[in-house]
Short mmCIF file of C-alpha atoms and ligand atoms in Angstrom, two decimals:
data_model
loop_
_atom_site.label_atom_id
_atom_site.label_comp_id
_atom_site.label_asym_id
_atom_site.label_seq_id
_atom_site.Cartn_x
_atom_site.Cartn_y
_atom_site.Cartn_z
CA MET A 8 0.04 -0.10 -0.09
CA THR A 9 1.46 3.32 -0.68
CA GLY A 10 0.13 6.65 1.21
CA ILE A 11 -0.79 8.54 -1.73
CA THR A 12 -2.63 6.18 -3.47
CA ALA A 13 -4.81 3.86 -0.98
CA THR A 14 -7.54 5.01 0.71
CA ARG A 15 -7.53 5.88 4.14
CA SER A 16 -10.37 5.24 7.04
CA PHE A 17 -12.03 8.13 7.43
CA ASP A 18 -12.86 7.25 11.02
CA ALA A 19 -9.37 6.52 11.89
CA LEU A 20 -7.36 9.13 10.32
CA ILE A 21 -10.25 11.27 12.57
CA ALA A 22 -9.40 9.01 15.71
CA ALA A 23 -5.77 9.64 15.25
CA ASP A 24 -6.37 13.84 14.76
CA GLN A 25 -4.78 13.61 11.17
CA ARG A 26 -5.86 15.20 8.38
CA ILE A 27 -8.25 14.32 5.61
CA GLU A 28 -7.13 15.03 2.09
CA PRO A 29 -9.73 16.04 -0.53
CA ARG A 30 -9.11 11.79 -2.48
CA ASP A 31 -9.68 10.52 1.28
CA GLU A 32 -12.65 8.39 1.93
CA MET A 33 -15.31 10.68 3.69
CA PRO A 34 -18.91 10.63 4.97
CA ASP A 35 -21.35 12.97 2.82
CA ALA A 36 -22.31 14.72 5.68
CA TYR A 37 -18.80 15.52 6.60
CA ARG A 38 -18.54 16.73 3.15
CA ALA A 39 -21.68 18.62 3.07
CA GLY A 40 -21.19 20.10 6.45
CA LEU A 41 -17.30 21.23 5.30
CA VAL A 42 -18.90 22.88 2.22
CA ARG A 43 -21.47 24.84 4.38
CA GLN A 44 -19.28 26.06 6.60
CA ILE A 45 -16.40 26.88 4.40
CA ALA A 46 -18.84 28.65 1.68
CA GLN A 47 -19.97 30.63 4.59
CA HIS A 48 -16.96 31.46 5.31
CA ALA A 49 -15.54 32.73 2.09
CA HIS A 50 -18.98 34.68 1.44
CA SER A 51 -18.31 36.67 4.63
CA GLU A 52 -14.92 37.87 3.22
CA ILE A 53 -16.38 38.75 0.07
CA ILE A 54 -19.63 40.61 1.68
CA GLY A 55 -17.25 41.48 4.77
CA MET A 56 -15.74 44.02 2.12
CA GLN A 57 -18.29 45.99 1.67
CA PRO A 58 -18.73 47.65 5.03
CA GLU A 59 -15.14 48.84 5.25
CA GLY A 60 -14.81 49.21 1.47
CA ALA A 61 -17.41 52.41 2.27
CA TRP A 62 -14.65 54.41 3.84
CA ILE A 63 -11.90 53.48 1.48
CA SER A 64 -12.70 57.00 0.14
CA ARG A 65 -13.51 58.97 3.51
CA ALA A 66 -10.32 57.78 5.41
CA PRO A 67 -9.16 60.73 6.60
CA SER A 68 -5.59 60.51 5.61
CA LEU A 69 -2.92 58.85 2.90
CA ARG A 70 -1.52 56.72 5.21
CA ARG A 71 -5.10 55.26 6.64
CA LYS A 72 -6.23 55.15 3.37
CA ALA A 73 -3.53 52.71 1.71
CA ILE A 74 -3.78 50.86 4.66
CA LEU A 75 -7.36 50.21 4.77
CA LEU A 76 -7.16 49.28 0.85
CA ALA A 77 -4.64 46.46 1.34
CA LYS A 78 -6.80 44.96 4.00
CA VAL A 79 -9.96 45.10 1.81
CA GLN A 80 -7.84 43.46 -0.67
CA ASP A 81 -6.61 40.55 1.76
CA GLU A 82 -10.67 39.90 2.43
CA ALA A 83 -10.46 39.28 -1.30
CA GLY A 84 -7.59 37.26 -0.72
CA HIS A 85 -9.42 35.10 2.03
CA GLY A 86 -12.34 34.46 0.00
CA LEU A 87 -10.31 33.61 -2.78
CA TYR A 88 -8.54 31.18 -0.67
CA LEU A 89 -11.55 29.35 1.03
CA TYR A 90 -13.67 29.57 -2.68
CA ALA A 91 -10.42 27.47 -3.35
CA ALA A 92 -10.92 24.89 -0.10
CA ALA A 93 -14.76 24.31 -0.80
CA GLU A 94 -13.45 23.64 -4.35
CA THR A 95 -11.51 20.74 -2.95
CA LEU A 96 -14.33 19.06 -2.29
CA GLY A 97 -16.50 19.00 -5.32
CA VAL A 98 -18.28 22.23 -5.71
CA SER A 99 -17.25 24.88 -8.08
CA ARG A 100 -17.16 28.67 -7.27
CA ASP A 101 -19.69 29.60 -9.62
CA GLU A 102 -22.02 27.17 -7.75
CA LEU A 103 -21.48 28.56 -4.29
CA GLU A 104 -21.79 32.23 -5.40
CA GLY A 105 -24.98 31.49 -6.79
CA LEU A 106 -26.10 29.71 -3.40
CA LEU A 107 -25.28 32.85 -2.04
CA LEU A 108 -26.95 35.11 -4.65
CA THR A 109 -30.31 33.55 -4.07
CA GLY A 110 -30.35 33.66 -0.89
CA ARG A 111 -29.81 29.62 0.21
CA GLN A 112 -25.91 29.82 1.96
CA LYS A 113 -25.50 32.80 4.65
CA TYR A 114 -22.90 35.07 5.14
CA SER A 115 -21.64 36.66 8.48
CA SER A 116 -24.53 38.05 10.68
CA ILE A 117 -22.28 41.13 11.77
CA PHE A 118 -21.99 42.20 8.09
CA ASN A 119 -25.27 43.37 8.02
CA TYR A 120 -24.95 46.32 10.46
CA PRO A 121 -23.79 49.78 8.93
CA THR A 122 -19.80 51.40 9.24
CA LEU A 123 -21.74 54.75 10.13
CA THR A 124 -18.93 56.83 11.31
CA TRP A 125 -14.61 56.27 10.79
CA ALA A 126 -14.59 54.92 14.40
CA ASP A 127 -16.18 52.10 12.71
CA ILE A 128 -13.69 50.56 10.92
CA GLY A 129 -11.13 50.67 14.54
CA VAL A 130 -13.46 48.64 15.84
CA ILE A 131 -13.96 46.23 13.24
CA GLY A 132 -10.46 45.70 13.16
CA TRP A 133 -10.31 45.39 16.95
CA LEU A 134 -13.88 43.81 17.65
CA VAL A 135 -14.97 42.32 14.18
CA ASP A 136 -10.83 40.74 13.65
CA GLY A 137 -10.17 40.06 16.85
CA ALA A 138 -13.52 37.52 17.24
CA ALA A 139 -13.04 36.11 13.62
CA ILE A 140 -8.95 35.73 15.14
CA VAL A 141 -10.30 33.45 18.50
CA ASN A 142 -12.87 31.64 15.88
CA GLN A 143 -10.33 30.84 13.17
CA VAL A 144 -7.16 30.11 14.92
CA PRO A 145 -8.26 26.55 16.14
CA LEU A 146 -9.62 26.21 12.45
CA CYS A 147 -5.92 25.85 11.46
CA ARG A 148 -6.40 22.32 13.37
CA CYS A 149 -9.35 21.53 11.46
CA SER A 150 -9.54 17.64 10.41
CA TYR A 151 -9.93 18.84 6.35
CA GLY A 152 -6.50 19.83 5.56
CA PRO A 153 -6.76 22.30 2.51
CA TYR A 154 -9.31 24.03 4.92
CA ALA A 155 -7.10 24.39 7.77
CA ARG A 156 -3.82 25.26 5.51
CA ALA A 157 -6.02 28.24 4.33
CA MET A 158 -6.53 28.91 7.49
CA ILE A 159 -2.76 29.26 8.71
CA ARG A 160 -2.49 32.61 6.20
CA ILE A 161 -5.94 34.17 7.07
CA CYS A 162 -4.89 34.23 10.85
CA LYS A 163 -1.33 35.83 10.35
CA GLU A 164 -3.22 38.45 7.97
CA GLU A 165 -6.29 38.75 10.43
CA SER A 166 -4.07 39.62 13.08
CA PHE A 167 -2.47 42.33 11.03
CA HIS A 168 -6.01 43.64 10.49
CA GLN A 169 -6.66 43.48 14.03
CA ARG A 170 -3.29 45.59 15.28
CA GLN A 171 -4.24 48.22 12.82
CA GLY A 172 -7.83 48.33 14.10
CA TYR A 173 -6.45 48.64 17.12
CA GLU A 174 -3.78 51.64 17.05
CA LEU A 175 -6.46 53.08 15.16
CA LEU A 176 -8.92 53.04 17.83
CA HIS A 177 -6.63 54.22 20.44
CA THR A 178 -5.40 57.03 18.23
CA LEU A 179 -8.84 58.06 18.23
CA ALA A 180 -9.93 57.38 21.85
CA HIS A 181 -6.61 59.08 23.07
CA GLY A 182 -7.50 62.61 20.33
CA SER A 183 -9.76 65.02 21.04
CA PRO A 184 -13.18 64.86 23.18
CA ALA A 185 -15.09 64.37 19.27
CA GLN A 186 -12.95 62.13 18.38
CA ARG A 187 -12.99 60.08 22.06
CA GLU A 188 -16.69 59.95 21.93
CA MET A 189 -17.19 58.43 18.56
CA ALA A 190 -15.02 55.80 19.63
CA GLN A 191 -16.76 54.92 22.52
CA ASP A 192 -20.34 55.34 20.63
CA ALA A 193 -18.55 52.46 17.91
CA VAL A 194 -17.42 50.01 20.56
CA ASP A 195 -21.41 50.62 22.29
CA ARG A 196 -22.89 49.44 19.00
CA TRP A 197 -20.43 46.82 17.77
CA TRP A 198 -19.95 45.23 21.13
CA TYR A 199 -22.93 42.98 21.49
CA PRO A 200 -22.74 41.91 17.31
CA SER A 201 -19.53 40.99 17.65
CA LEU A 202 -20.42 38.61 20.49
CA ALA A 203 -23.01 36.91 18.36
CA MET A 204 -20.73 36.63 15.63
CA PHE A 205 -19.66 32.88 17.66
CA GLY A 206 -23.06 31.92 16.79
CA PRO A 207 -25.97 30.44 19.36
CA PRO A 208 -25.34 29.15 22.90
CA ASP A 209 -24.17 25.79 23.04
CA GLY A 210 -27.56 24.52 23.97
CA GLU A 211 -29.08 25.70 20.37
CA SER A 212 -26.37 25.06 18.16
CA THR A 213 -27.59 22.64 15.51
CA HIS A 214 -23.99 21.83 13.94
CA SER A 215 -21.32 22.32 17.04
CA ALA A 216 -21.78 18.68 18.45
CA GLN A 217 -21.13 16.60 15.42
CA SER A 218 -18.81 18.86 13.89
CA MET A 219 -16.58 18.96 17.36
CA LYS A 220 -16.50 14.84 16.97
CA TRP A 221 -15.10 15.29 13.32
CA GLY A 222 -12.53 17.79 14.32
CA VAL A 223 -13.72 20.22 12.14
CA LYS A 224 -14.46 23.10 15.31
CA ARG A 225 -12.56 22.08 18.30
CA PHE A 226 -14.42 24.38 20.66
CA SER A 227 -17.92 25.32 21.55
CA ASN A 228 -19.59 28.46 20.37
CA ASP A 229 -19.48 29.66 24.29
CA GLU A 230 -16.02 28.60 24.64
CA LEU A 231 -14.91 30.89 22.20
CA ARG A 232 -17.22 33.58 23.09
CA GLN A 233 -15.77 33.36 26.36
CA ARG A 234 -12.93 33.43 25.31
CA PHE A 235 -13.14 36.73 23.57
CA VAL A 236 -14.88 38.47 26.23
CA ASP A 237 -11.85 37.60 28.65
CA MET A 238 -9.29 39.09 25.93
CA CYS A 239 -11.49 42.07 25.36
CA VAL A 240 -11.72 43.62 28.65
CA PRO A 241 -7.91 44.46 29.44
CA GLN A 242 -7.31 46.09 25.94
CA ALA A 243 -10.69 48.16 26.45
CA GLU A 244 -8.71 49.18 29.31
CA VAL A 245 -5.86 49.97 27.77
CA LEU A 246 -7.64 51.84 25.28
CA GLY A 247 -9.57 53.96 28.01
CA LEU A 248 -13.36 52.50 26.37
CA THR A 249 -16.13 51.58 28.44
CA LEU A 250 -17.70 48.05 26.92
CA PRO A 251 -20.88 48.63 26.86
CA ASP A 252 -22.22 46.00 29.75
CA PRO A 253 -22.83 46.79 33.83
CA ASP A 254 -22.50 43.33 34.82
CA LEU A 255 -19.36 42.92 33.18
CA ARG A 256 -17.42 41.75 35.72
CA TRP A 257 -14.28 39.26 36.68
CA SER A 258 -15.16 35.86 38.26
CA GLU A 259 -13.10 34.38 41.02
CA GLU A 260 -15.41 31.54 41.00
CA ARG A 261 -14.90 30.90 37.51
CA GLY A 262 -11.83 32.11 36.24
CA HIS A 263 -13.63 34.14 33.55
CA HIS A 264 -16.00 37.16 33.21
CA ASP A 265 -19.12 37.07 33.63
CA PHE A 266 -20.92 39.13 30.99
CA THR A 267 -24.27 39.80 29.50
CA PRO A 268 -25.27 37.47 26.10
CA PRO A 269 -26.03 38.92 22.96
CA ASP A 270 -29.25 38.50 22.19
CA PHE A 271 -29.59 35.43 19.98
CA ASP A 272 -33.11 36.31 18.76
CA GLU A 273 -31.60 38.94 16.83
CA LEU A 274 -29.34 37.43 15.38
CA MET A 275 -31.54 34.81 13.73
CA ARG A 276 -33.36 37.50 12.72
CA VAL A 277 -30.37 38.95 11.14
CA VAL A 278 -29.49 35.74 9.85
CA LYS A 279 -32.39 35.06 7.87
CA GLY A 280 -32.30 38.53 6.13
CA ASP A 281 -34.21 41.36 8.68
CA GLY A 282 -30.90 42.72 9.67
CA PRO A 283 -30.35 46.56 9.18
CA CYS A 284 -28.40 46.33 5.92
CA ASN A 285 -29.01 42.86 4.44
CA ALA A 286 -31.15 44.51 0.95
CA GLN A 287 -27.93 46.79 0.54
CA ARG A 288 -25.65 44.17 0.77
CA MET A 289 -26.87 41.34 -1.49
CA ALA A 290 -28.17 44.09 -4.07
CA HIS A 291 -24.55 45.46 -4.04
CA ARG A 292 -22.78 41.67 -4.18
CA ARG A 293 -25.60 41.02 -7.08
CA ALA A 294 -24.85 44.49 -8.86
CA ALA A 295 -21.10 43.85 -8.62
CA HIS A 296 -21.46 39.86 -9.90
CA ASP A 297 -23.43 41.56 -13.18
CA ASN A 298 -21.14 43.42 -14.15
CA GLY A 299 -18.02 41.31 -14.26
CA SER A 300 -19.92 39.12 -16.39
CA TRP A 301 -17.59 40.47 -18.91
CA VAL A 302 -14.46 39.16 -17.47
CA ARG A 303 -16.42 35.81 -16.60
CA GLU A 304 -17.02 35.89 -20.82
CA ALA A 305 -13.63 36.94 -21.53
CA ALA A 306 -12.00 34.25 -19.27
CA ALA A 307 -14.19 31.34 -20.99
CA ALA A 308 -13.51 32.39 -24.16
CA HIS A 309 -9.96 32.07 -23.63
CA ALA A 310 -9.61 29.20 -22.16
CA ALA A 311 -12.01 27.51 -25.32
CA LYS A 312 -9.39 28.90 -27.67
N1 BYC B 415 -24.04 34.84 11.16
O1 BYC B 415 -24.82 25.03 14.50
P1 BYC B 415 -24.28 26.96 14.96
C1 BYC B 415 -14.40 37.43 9.25
C2 BYC B 415 -25.70 30.19 11.56
S1 BYC B 415 -16.31 37.19 9.51
C3 BYC B 415 -24.53 34.17 10.58
O2 BYC B 415 -23.80 27.18 16.16
P2 BYC B 415 -21.93 26.43 13.56
C4 BYC B 415 -14.00 38.54 8.57
C5 BYC B 415 -24.75 29.05 11.27
O3 BYC B 415 -24.70 28.58 9.92
C6 BYC B 415 -16.24 35.52 10.04
N2 BYC B 415 -24.61 32.89 10.78
O4 BYC B 415 -22.85 26.64 13.10
C7 BYC B 415 -14.07 39.07 7.11
C8 BYC B 415 -25.98 27.48 11.10
O5 BYC B 415 -27.20 27.38 10.06
P3 BYC B 415 -27.19 26.87 8.93
C9 BYC B 415 -16.58 34.69 9.43
C10 BYC B 415 -24.89 32.21 11.62
O6 BYC B 415 -21.68 26.22 11.66
C11 BYC B 415 -13.96 40.47 6.84
C12 BYC B 415 -27.16 28.06 11.88
O7 BYC B 415 -26.89 29.46 12.38
N3 BYC B 415 -15.97 33.80 9.85
O8 BYC B 415 -13.66 36.52 9.47
O9 BYC B 415 -21.37 24.68 14.00
C13 BYC B 415 -13.22 41.32 7.61
C14 BYC B 415 -26.92 27.64 13.49
O10 BYC B 415 -25.32 27.65 13.82
C15 BYC B 415 -24.12 32.87 12.73
C16 BYC B 415 -16.32 32.39 9.86
O11 BYC B 415 -17.23 31.99 8.75
C17 BYC B 415 -23.59 34.06 12.36
N4 BYC B 415 -22.57 34.74 13.32
O12 BYC B 415 -21.44 26.96 13.85
C18 BYC B 415 -13.48 40.96 9.04
C19 BYC B 415 -16.18 31.20 10.52
N5 BYC B 415 -23.93 31.98 13.83
O13 BYC B 415 -25.45 26.63 8.36
C20 BYC B 415 -13.47 39.67 9.31
C21 BYC B 415 -15.80 29.81 10.06
C22 BYC B 415 -24.54 30.50 13.75
O14 BYC B 415 -27.30 25.39 9.46
N6 BYC B 415 -17.38 29.13 10.95
N7 BYC B 415 -24.73 31.05 12.35
O15 BYC B 415 -28.28 27.32 8.09
C23 BYC B 415 -17.72 29.06 12.21
O16 BYC B 415 -16.53 28.74 12.91
C24 BYC B 415 -19.06 28.57 12.55
O17 BYC B 415 -19.68 28.27 10.88
C25 BYC B 415 -19.96 29.61 13.35
C26 BYC B 415 -20.96 28.66 13.38
C27 BYC B 415 -19.30 29.67 14.65
C28 BYC B 415 -20.28 30.94 12.40
#
């Protein structure tokens, strides 16, 4: 038996905490679950370009503009790595885009909230990319090889994104009273939507148990949410900003911070399409897709030569 051509047993590989590769046997539900999660992740990166993209032309300096432009371009790159990882499971990028555009696949709830001020760009870096990192670092050890490898590079870039947001916000928080107020207002609006990024509480999560058995997810939604809160509290202190939760406090007994969970009914409403910006995000995505049709046609004509 050679390692390359032999069919490796799925259960044995999972039990040994080894990687599943595209040509290995895998249960249909494992494949379908990965396509669902990777596609949703890819769509999130692509739709996630919109709230920040809206500020590229309004960045307050050339330096800030160059940084933001690079960040948004990185997000396009993340989307592409992830679509490529999904393609190794036998679906095409075209199919996945179709599922997004017809609303059959979703993207992260967080991108259905508006970016009202420049401080929102800092908070997206600090809290949204921060939450993404906490959620995604364990995915670097995901049992599916192509997804795990894509996540390693994505996480490195997300760390840079998080640092730039934190630095932006630190500058505002230590600026004029109006800048400080703008920074606090942005934190107040984004805190709970960021907590909701981790998904429903463990008791209501449909996929977690199976996904953890298969080594796709390594921690539950609530474990990661708690890790995020514990990480943010000292960072907020350094910023001199307040997290908008009067019940947030250290618990000696638990060795973690107690906190108020996000409104999960709101999360489900937003996921189902009823958030402040869902219609706008999808309309924008559809228009971008339609405007790009000449590129796809030209590429197909070139490939057929
Ligand atoms: N938003 O059984 P559960 C980023 C859905 S952005 C929307 O716990 P699972 C970035 C869930 O899909 C972050 N839907 O699910 C980009 C499921 O519905 P379906 C993107 C959500 O999969 C640019 C149902 O609720 N990151 O990186 O075990 C700039 C039940 O949930 C949400 C990823 O996607 C939500 N917040 O766990 C800055 C990471 N929460 O599919 C940053 C990869 C839950 O049955 N994904 N749902 O219709 C994951 O880690 C997991 O999929 C989740 C959910 C933790 C999100």
